[in-house]
Coordinates of C-alpha atoms in Angstrom, one line a residue:
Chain A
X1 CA 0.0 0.0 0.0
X2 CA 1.4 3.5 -1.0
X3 CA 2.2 5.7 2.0
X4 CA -0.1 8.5 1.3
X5 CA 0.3 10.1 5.0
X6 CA 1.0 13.7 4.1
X7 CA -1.6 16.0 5.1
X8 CA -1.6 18.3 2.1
X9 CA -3.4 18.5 -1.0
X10 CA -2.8 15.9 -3.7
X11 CA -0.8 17.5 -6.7
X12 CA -3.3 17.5 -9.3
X13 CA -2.2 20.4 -11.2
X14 CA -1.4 20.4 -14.7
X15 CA 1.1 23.4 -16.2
X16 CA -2.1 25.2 -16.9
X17 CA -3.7 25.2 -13.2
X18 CA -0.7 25.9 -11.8
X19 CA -0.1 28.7 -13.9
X20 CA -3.5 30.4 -12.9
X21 CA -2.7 29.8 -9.4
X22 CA 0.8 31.6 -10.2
X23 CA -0.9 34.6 -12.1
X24 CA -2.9 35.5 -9.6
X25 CA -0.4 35.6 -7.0
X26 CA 2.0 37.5 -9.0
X27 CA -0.8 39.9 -9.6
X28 CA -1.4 40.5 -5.9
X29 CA 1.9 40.7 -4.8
X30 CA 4.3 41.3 -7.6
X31 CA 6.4 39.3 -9.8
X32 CA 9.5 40.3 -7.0
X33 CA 7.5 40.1 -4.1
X34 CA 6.6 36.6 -5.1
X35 CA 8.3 33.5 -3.8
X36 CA 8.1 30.0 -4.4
X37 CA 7.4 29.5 -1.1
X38 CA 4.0 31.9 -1.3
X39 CA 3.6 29.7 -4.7
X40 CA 4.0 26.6 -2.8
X41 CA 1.3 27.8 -0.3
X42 CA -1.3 29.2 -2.6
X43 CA -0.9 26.2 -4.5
X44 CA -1.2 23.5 -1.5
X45 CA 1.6 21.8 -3.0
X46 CA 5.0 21.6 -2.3
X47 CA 7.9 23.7 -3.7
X48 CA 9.3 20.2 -5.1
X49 CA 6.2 19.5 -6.5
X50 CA 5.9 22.6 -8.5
X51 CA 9.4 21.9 -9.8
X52 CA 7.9 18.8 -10.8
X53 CA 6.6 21.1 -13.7
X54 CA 8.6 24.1 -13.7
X55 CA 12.2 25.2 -13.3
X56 CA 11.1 27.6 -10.7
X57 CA 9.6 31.5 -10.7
X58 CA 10.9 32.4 -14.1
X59 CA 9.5 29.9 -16.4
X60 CA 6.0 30.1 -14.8
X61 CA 6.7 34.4 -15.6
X62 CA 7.6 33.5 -19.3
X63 CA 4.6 31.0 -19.8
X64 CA 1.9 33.2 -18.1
X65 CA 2.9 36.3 -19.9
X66 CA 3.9 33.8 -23.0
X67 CA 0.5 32.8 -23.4
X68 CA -1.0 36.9 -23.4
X69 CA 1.7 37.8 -26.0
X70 CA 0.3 34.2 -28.1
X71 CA -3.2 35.4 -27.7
X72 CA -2.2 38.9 -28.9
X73 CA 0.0 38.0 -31.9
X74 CA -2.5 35.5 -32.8
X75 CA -4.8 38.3 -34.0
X76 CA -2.7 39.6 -36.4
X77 CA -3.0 36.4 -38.2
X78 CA -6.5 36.5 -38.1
X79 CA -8.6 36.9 -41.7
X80 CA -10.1 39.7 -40.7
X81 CA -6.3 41.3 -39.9
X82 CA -4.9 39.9 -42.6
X83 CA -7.1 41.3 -46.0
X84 CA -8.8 44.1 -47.1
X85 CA -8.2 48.1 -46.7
X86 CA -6.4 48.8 -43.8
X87 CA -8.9 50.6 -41.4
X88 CA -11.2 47.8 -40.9
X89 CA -8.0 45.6 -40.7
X90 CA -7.0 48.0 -37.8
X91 CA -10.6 48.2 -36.7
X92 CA -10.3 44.3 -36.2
X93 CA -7.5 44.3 -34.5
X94 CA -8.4 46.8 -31.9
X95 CA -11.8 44.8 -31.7
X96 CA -10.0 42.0 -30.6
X97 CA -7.3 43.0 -28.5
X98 CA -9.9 44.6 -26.2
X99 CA -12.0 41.2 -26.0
X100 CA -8.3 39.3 -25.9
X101 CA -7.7 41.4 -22.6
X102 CA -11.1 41.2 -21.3
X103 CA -10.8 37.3 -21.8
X104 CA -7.4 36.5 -20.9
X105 CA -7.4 39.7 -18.2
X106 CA -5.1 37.9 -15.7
X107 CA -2.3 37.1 -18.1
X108 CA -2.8 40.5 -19.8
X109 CA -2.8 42.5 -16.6
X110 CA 0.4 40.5 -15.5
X111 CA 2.1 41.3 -18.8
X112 CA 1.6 44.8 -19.0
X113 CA 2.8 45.1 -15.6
X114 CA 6.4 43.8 -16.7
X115 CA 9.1 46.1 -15.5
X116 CA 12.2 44.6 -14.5
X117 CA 15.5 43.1 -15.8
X118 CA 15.3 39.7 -15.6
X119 CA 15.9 38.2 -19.0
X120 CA 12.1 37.4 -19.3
X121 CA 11.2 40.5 -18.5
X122 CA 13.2 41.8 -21.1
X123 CA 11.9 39.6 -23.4
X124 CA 8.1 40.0 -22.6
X125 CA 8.9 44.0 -22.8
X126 CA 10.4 43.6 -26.7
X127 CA 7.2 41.5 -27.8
X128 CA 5.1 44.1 -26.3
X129 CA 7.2 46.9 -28.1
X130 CA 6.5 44.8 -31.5
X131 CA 3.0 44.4 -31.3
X132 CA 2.7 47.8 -30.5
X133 CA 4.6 48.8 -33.6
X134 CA 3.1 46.5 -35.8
X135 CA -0.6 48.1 -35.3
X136 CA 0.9 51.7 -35.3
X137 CA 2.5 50.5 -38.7
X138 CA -1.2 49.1 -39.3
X139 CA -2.4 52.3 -38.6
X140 CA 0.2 54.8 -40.5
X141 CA -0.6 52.7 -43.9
X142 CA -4.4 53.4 -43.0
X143 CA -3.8 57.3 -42.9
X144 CA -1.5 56.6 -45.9
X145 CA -4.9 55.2 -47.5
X146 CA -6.7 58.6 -46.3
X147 CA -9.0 56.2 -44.3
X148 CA -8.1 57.6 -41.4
X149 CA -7.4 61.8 -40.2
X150 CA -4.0 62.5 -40.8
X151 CA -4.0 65.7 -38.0
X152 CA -3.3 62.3 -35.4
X153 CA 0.1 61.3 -35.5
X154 CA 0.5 57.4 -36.0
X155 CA 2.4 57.0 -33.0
X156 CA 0.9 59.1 -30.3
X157 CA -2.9 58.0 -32.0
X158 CA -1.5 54.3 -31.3
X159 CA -0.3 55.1 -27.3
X160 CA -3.5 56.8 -26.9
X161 CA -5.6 53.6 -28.3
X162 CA -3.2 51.4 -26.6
X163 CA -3.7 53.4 -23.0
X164 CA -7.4 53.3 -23.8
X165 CA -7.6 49.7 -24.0
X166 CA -5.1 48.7 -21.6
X167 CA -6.7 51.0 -18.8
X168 CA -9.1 47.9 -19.0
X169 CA -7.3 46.2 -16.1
X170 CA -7.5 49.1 -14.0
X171 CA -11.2 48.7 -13.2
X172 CA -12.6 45.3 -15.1
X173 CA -13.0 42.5 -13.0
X174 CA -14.0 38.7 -13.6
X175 CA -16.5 36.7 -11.7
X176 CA -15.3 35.1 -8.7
X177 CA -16.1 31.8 -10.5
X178 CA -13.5 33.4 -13.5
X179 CA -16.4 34.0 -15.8
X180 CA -16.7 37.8 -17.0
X181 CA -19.1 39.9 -15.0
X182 CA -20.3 43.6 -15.3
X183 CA -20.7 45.1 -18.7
X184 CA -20.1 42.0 -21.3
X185 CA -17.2 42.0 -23.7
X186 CA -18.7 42.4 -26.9
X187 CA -20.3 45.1 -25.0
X188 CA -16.9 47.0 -24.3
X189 CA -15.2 46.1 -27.5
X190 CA -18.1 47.7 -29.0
X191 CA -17.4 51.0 -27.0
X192 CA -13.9 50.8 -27.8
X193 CA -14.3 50.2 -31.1
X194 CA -16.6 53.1 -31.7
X195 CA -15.2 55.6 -29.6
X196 CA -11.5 54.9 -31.4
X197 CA -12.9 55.1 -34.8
X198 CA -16.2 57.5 -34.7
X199 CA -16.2 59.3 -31.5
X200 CA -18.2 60.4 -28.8
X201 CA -19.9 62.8 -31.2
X202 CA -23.3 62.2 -32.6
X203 CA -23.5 61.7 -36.2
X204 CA -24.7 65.3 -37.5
X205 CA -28.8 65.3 -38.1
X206 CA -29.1 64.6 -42.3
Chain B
X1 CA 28.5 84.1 16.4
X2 CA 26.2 81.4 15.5
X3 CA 27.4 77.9 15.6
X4 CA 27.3 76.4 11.7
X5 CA 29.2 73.7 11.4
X6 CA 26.6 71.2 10.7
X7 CA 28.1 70.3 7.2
X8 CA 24.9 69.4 5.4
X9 CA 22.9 71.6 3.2
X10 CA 21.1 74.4 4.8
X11 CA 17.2 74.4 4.7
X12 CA 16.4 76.8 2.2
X13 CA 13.0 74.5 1.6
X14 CA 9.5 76.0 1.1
X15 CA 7.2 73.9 1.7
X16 CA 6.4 74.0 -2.2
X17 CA 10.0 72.8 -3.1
X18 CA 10.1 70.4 -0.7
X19 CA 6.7 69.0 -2.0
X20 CA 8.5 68.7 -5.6
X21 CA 11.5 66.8 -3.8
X22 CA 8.3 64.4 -2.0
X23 CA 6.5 63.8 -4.8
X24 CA 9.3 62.6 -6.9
X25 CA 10.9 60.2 -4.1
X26 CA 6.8 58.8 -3.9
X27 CA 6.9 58.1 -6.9
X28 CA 9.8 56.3 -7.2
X29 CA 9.7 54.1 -4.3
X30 CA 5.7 54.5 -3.6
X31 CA 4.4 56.2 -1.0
X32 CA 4.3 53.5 1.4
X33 CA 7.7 52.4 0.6
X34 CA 9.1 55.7 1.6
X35 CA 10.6 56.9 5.1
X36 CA 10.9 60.0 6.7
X37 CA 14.7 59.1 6.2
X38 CA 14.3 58.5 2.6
X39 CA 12.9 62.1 2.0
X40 CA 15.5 63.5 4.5
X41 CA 18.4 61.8 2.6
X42 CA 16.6 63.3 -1.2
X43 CA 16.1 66.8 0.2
X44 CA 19.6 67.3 2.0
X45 CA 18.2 67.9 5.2
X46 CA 17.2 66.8 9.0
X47 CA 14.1 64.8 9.7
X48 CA 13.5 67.6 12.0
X49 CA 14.0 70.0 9.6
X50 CA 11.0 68.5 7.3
X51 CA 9.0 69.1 10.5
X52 CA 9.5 72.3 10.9
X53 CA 7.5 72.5 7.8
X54 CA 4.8 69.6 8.1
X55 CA 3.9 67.3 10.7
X56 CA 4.8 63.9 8.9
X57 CA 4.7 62.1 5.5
X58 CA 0.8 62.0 5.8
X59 CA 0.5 65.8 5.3
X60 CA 3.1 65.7 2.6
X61 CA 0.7 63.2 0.9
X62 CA -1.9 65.3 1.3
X63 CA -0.6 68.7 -0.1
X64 CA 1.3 66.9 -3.2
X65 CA -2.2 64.9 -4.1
X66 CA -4.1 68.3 -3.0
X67 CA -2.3 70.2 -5.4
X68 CA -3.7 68.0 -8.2
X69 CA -7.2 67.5 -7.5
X70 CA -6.8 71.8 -6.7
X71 CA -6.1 71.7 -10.3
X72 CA -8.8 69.4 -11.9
X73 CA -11.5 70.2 -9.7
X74 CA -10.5 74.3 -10.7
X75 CA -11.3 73.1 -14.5
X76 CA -15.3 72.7 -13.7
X77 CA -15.1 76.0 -12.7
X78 CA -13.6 77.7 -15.9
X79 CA -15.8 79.6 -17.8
X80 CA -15.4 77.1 -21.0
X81 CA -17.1 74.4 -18.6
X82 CA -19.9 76.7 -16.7
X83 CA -21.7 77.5 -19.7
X84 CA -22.4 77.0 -23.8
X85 CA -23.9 73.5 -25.3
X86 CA -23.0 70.4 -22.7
X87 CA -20.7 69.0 -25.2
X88 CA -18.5 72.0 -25.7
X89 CA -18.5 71.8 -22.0
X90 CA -17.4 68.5 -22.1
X91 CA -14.7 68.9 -24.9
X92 CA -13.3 71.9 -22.5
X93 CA -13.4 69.5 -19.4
X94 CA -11.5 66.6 -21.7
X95 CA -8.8 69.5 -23.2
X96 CA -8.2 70.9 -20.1
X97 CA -7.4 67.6 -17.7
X98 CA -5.0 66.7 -20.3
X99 CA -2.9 69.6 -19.9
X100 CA -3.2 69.8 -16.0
X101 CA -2.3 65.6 -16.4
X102 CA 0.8 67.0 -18.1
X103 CA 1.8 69.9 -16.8
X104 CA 1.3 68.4 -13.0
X105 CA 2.7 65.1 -14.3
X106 CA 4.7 63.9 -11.2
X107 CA 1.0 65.3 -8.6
X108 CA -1.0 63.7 -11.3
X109 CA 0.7 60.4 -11.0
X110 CA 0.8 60.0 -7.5
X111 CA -2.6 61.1 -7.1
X112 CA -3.5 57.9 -10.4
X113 CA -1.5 56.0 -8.0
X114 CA -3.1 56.6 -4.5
X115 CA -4.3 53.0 -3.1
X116 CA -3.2 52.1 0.7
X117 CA -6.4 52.7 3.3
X118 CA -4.6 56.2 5.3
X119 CA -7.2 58.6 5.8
X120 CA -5.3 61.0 3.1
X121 CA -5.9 57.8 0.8
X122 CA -9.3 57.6 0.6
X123 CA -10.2 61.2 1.3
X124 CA -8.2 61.3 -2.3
X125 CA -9.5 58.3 -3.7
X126 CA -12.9 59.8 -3.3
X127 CA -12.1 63.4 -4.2
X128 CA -11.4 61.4 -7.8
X129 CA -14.3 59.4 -7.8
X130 CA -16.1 63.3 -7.4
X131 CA -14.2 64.2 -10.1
X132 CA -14.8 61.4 -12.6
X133 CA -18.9 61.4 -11.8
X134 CA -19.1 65.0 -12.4
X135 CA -17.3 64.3 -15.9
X136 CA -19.6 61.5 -16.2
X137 CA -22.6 63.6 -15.5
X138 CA -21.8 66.0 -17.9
X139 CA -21.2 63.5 -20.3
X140 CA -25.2 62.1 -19.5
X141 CA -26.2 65.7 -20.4
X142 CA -24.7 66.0 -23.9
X143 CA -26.6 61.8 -24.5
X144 CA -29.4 63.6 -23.5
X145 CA -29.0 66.5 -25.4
X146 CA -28.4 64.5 -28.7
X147 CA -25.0 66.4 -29.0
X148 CA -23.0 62.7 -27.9
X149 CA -24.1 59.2 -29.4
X150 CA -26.4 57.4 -27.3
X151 CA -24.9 53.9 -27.8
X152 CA -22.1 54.1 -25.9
X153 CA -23.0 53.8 -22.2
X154 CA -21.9 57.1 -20.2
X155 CA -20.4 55.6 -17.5
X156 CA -18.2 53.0 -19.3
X157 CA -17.5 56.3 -22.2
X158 CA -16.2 58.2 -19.5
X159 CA -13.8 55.0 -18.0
X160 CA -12.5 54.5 -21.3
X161 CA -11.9 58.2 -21.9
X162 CA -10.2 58.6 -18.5
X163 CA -8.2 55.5 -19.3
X164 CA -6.7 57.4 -22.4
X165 CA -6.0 60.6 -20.7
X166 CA -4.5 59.0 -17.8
X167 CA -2.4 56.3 -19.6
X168 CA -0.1 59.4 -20.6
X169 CA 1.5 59.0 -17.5
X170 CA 3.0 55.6 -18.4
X171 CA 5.1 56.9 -20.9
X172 CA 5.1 61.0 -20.9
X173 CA 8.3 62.3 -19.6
X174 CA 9.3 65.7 -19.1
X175 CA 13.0 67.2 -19.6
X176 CA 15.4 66.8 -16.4
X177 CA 15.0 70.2 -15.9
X178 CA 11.1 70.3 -15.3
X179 CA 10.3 71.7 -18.9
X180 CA 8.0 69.5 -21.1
X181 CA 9.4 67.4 -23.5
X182 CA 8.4 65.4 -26.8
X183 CA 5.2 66.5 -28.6
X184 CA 4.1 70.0 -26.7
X185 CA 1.4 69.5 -24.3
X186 CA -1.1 71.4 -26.8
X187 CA -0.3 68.8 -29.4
X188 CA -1.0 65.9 -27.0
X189 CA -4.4 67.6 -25.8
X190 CA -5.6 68.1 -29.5
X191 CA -4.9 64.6 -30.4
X192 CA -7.0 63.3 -27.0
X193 CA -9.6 65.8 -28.0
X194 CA -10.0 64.4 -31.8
X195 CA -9.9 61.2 -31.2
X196 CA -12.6 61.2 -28.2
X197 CA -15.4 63.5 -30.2
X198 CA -14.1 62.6 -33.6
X199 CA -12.7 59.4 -33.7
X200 CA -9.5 58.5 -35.9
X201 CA -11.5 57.6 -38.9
X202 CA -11.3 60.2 -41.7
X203 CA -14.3 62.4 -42.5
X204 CA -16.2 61.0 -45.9
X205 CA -15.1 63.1 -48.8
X206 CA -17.8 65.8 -50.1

């Protein structure tokens, strides 16, 4: 008969539990305020045990902020990012990063809140730097295409739609249970979506 | 004859110049991160010397986030945002926070930043919260005037437009020497201003 005397928790995690147990903690208490031993106690499972699946602090870092920077680069493959004129390829793409944020917010929250200089850090930092530049090249070739006002320069237009979307994980929150609560996504990637491209401003009376 | 051989720098502070010295070693270390000994090492002088001029780092708090809410708050009070169609009103309210955000940068910061559960924390926290529901209100007015689209809930409009404005202090910097740097503050509000009533798109040729 096994010896199954220890009084903690059975390690049932996969990578993938363990990693939401790890997000959250590194979103309440920092990625440096974090330890494997606060890991190890969140999780109910022992430091060994969670490098049964992991090297240690780092790797879980580079696959929870790993798997935001897949969701993200994952839309620029998308059809609807991929063809036609460049605004509603842009249009799509900001449609989608808001409801990837909203969807994936704990990930999303814990990459935007990379600082540091660890070599993952540094690495999660550059991917964020070339997403951003892809959809401020995205944008630029729309202004290029006169779809979009040219008195907005492509740069600042794309800090200021980045900063609107991103302010997201300021205020949204999930469901206890993890399912989305308040105001739906489609709901806010609507706003988004329309305040970034139309404005606030009602259409003038025809 | 005076005795002056203390060797350290003599306290020429104002309580205004020390506030700038306060603010900046908050926001580098957060507020409550920061000891009396950390401010008395930035400024060059005694702990008792700082208070000569406050009673603690609680009041410094208080006038440094003071100073910025003074500011916004003073906006609704301008005669661009006391009279004329709601939205103007609005537009003025949406210009104007921009350039206080930016011209107060390092008071606007830590006041974005204020958490913690001091009595100067949540007597700011909900100073803001006044702040964003009057902006909020006023947004309701122009909905209800027809002068804003109606499809865009006012409450989550004004989060999103809040979250764009205040996003700017993530990356805007000014020069060492307290001067504003990069695009000029005017440039940076006209850009917020189009794109929140206007949108990015371009207008339909004629």
């Amino acid at each position: 008969m096994v010896d199954n005397s220890r009084t903690q928790r059975r390690d049932s995690y996969t990578v993938d539990t363990l990693l939401a147990v790890t997000v959250r903690v590194f979103n309440e208490r920092g990625y440096d305020g974090t330890s494997m031993e606060d890991l190890s106690r969140a999780a109910g499972i022992t430091k060994s045990s969670i490098y049964h699946h992991v090297r240690g602090k780092e790797e879980l870092l580079r696959l929870a902020v790993g798997r935001a920077l897949d969701h993200l680069f994952a839309i620029l493959d998308e059809p609807g990012a991929a063809s036609g004129p460049a605004v509603d390829r842009l249009e799509h793409v900001v449609r989608r990063t808001t409801e990837v944020l909203l969807l994936e917010l704990p990930y999303v929250t814990l990459l935007l809140r990379v600082r540091g200089n660890t070599g993952t850090e540094l690495w999660a930092l550059q991917r964020r730097r070339e997403f951003d530049q892809r959809v401020s090249d995205l944008l630029a070739e729309a202004v290029g295409a006169g779809e979009l006002r040219a008195d907005v320069e492509p740069r600042l237009a794309t800090r200021l739609l980045f900063g609107m979307i991103n302010s997201l994980v300021e205020w949204y929150r999930e469901d206890p249970d993890g399912s989305v609560a308040g105001p739906a996504v489609q709901h806010i990637a609507d706003a988004v979506t329309t305040l970034a491209f139309s404005g606030l401003r009602a259409a003038p009376r025809r």
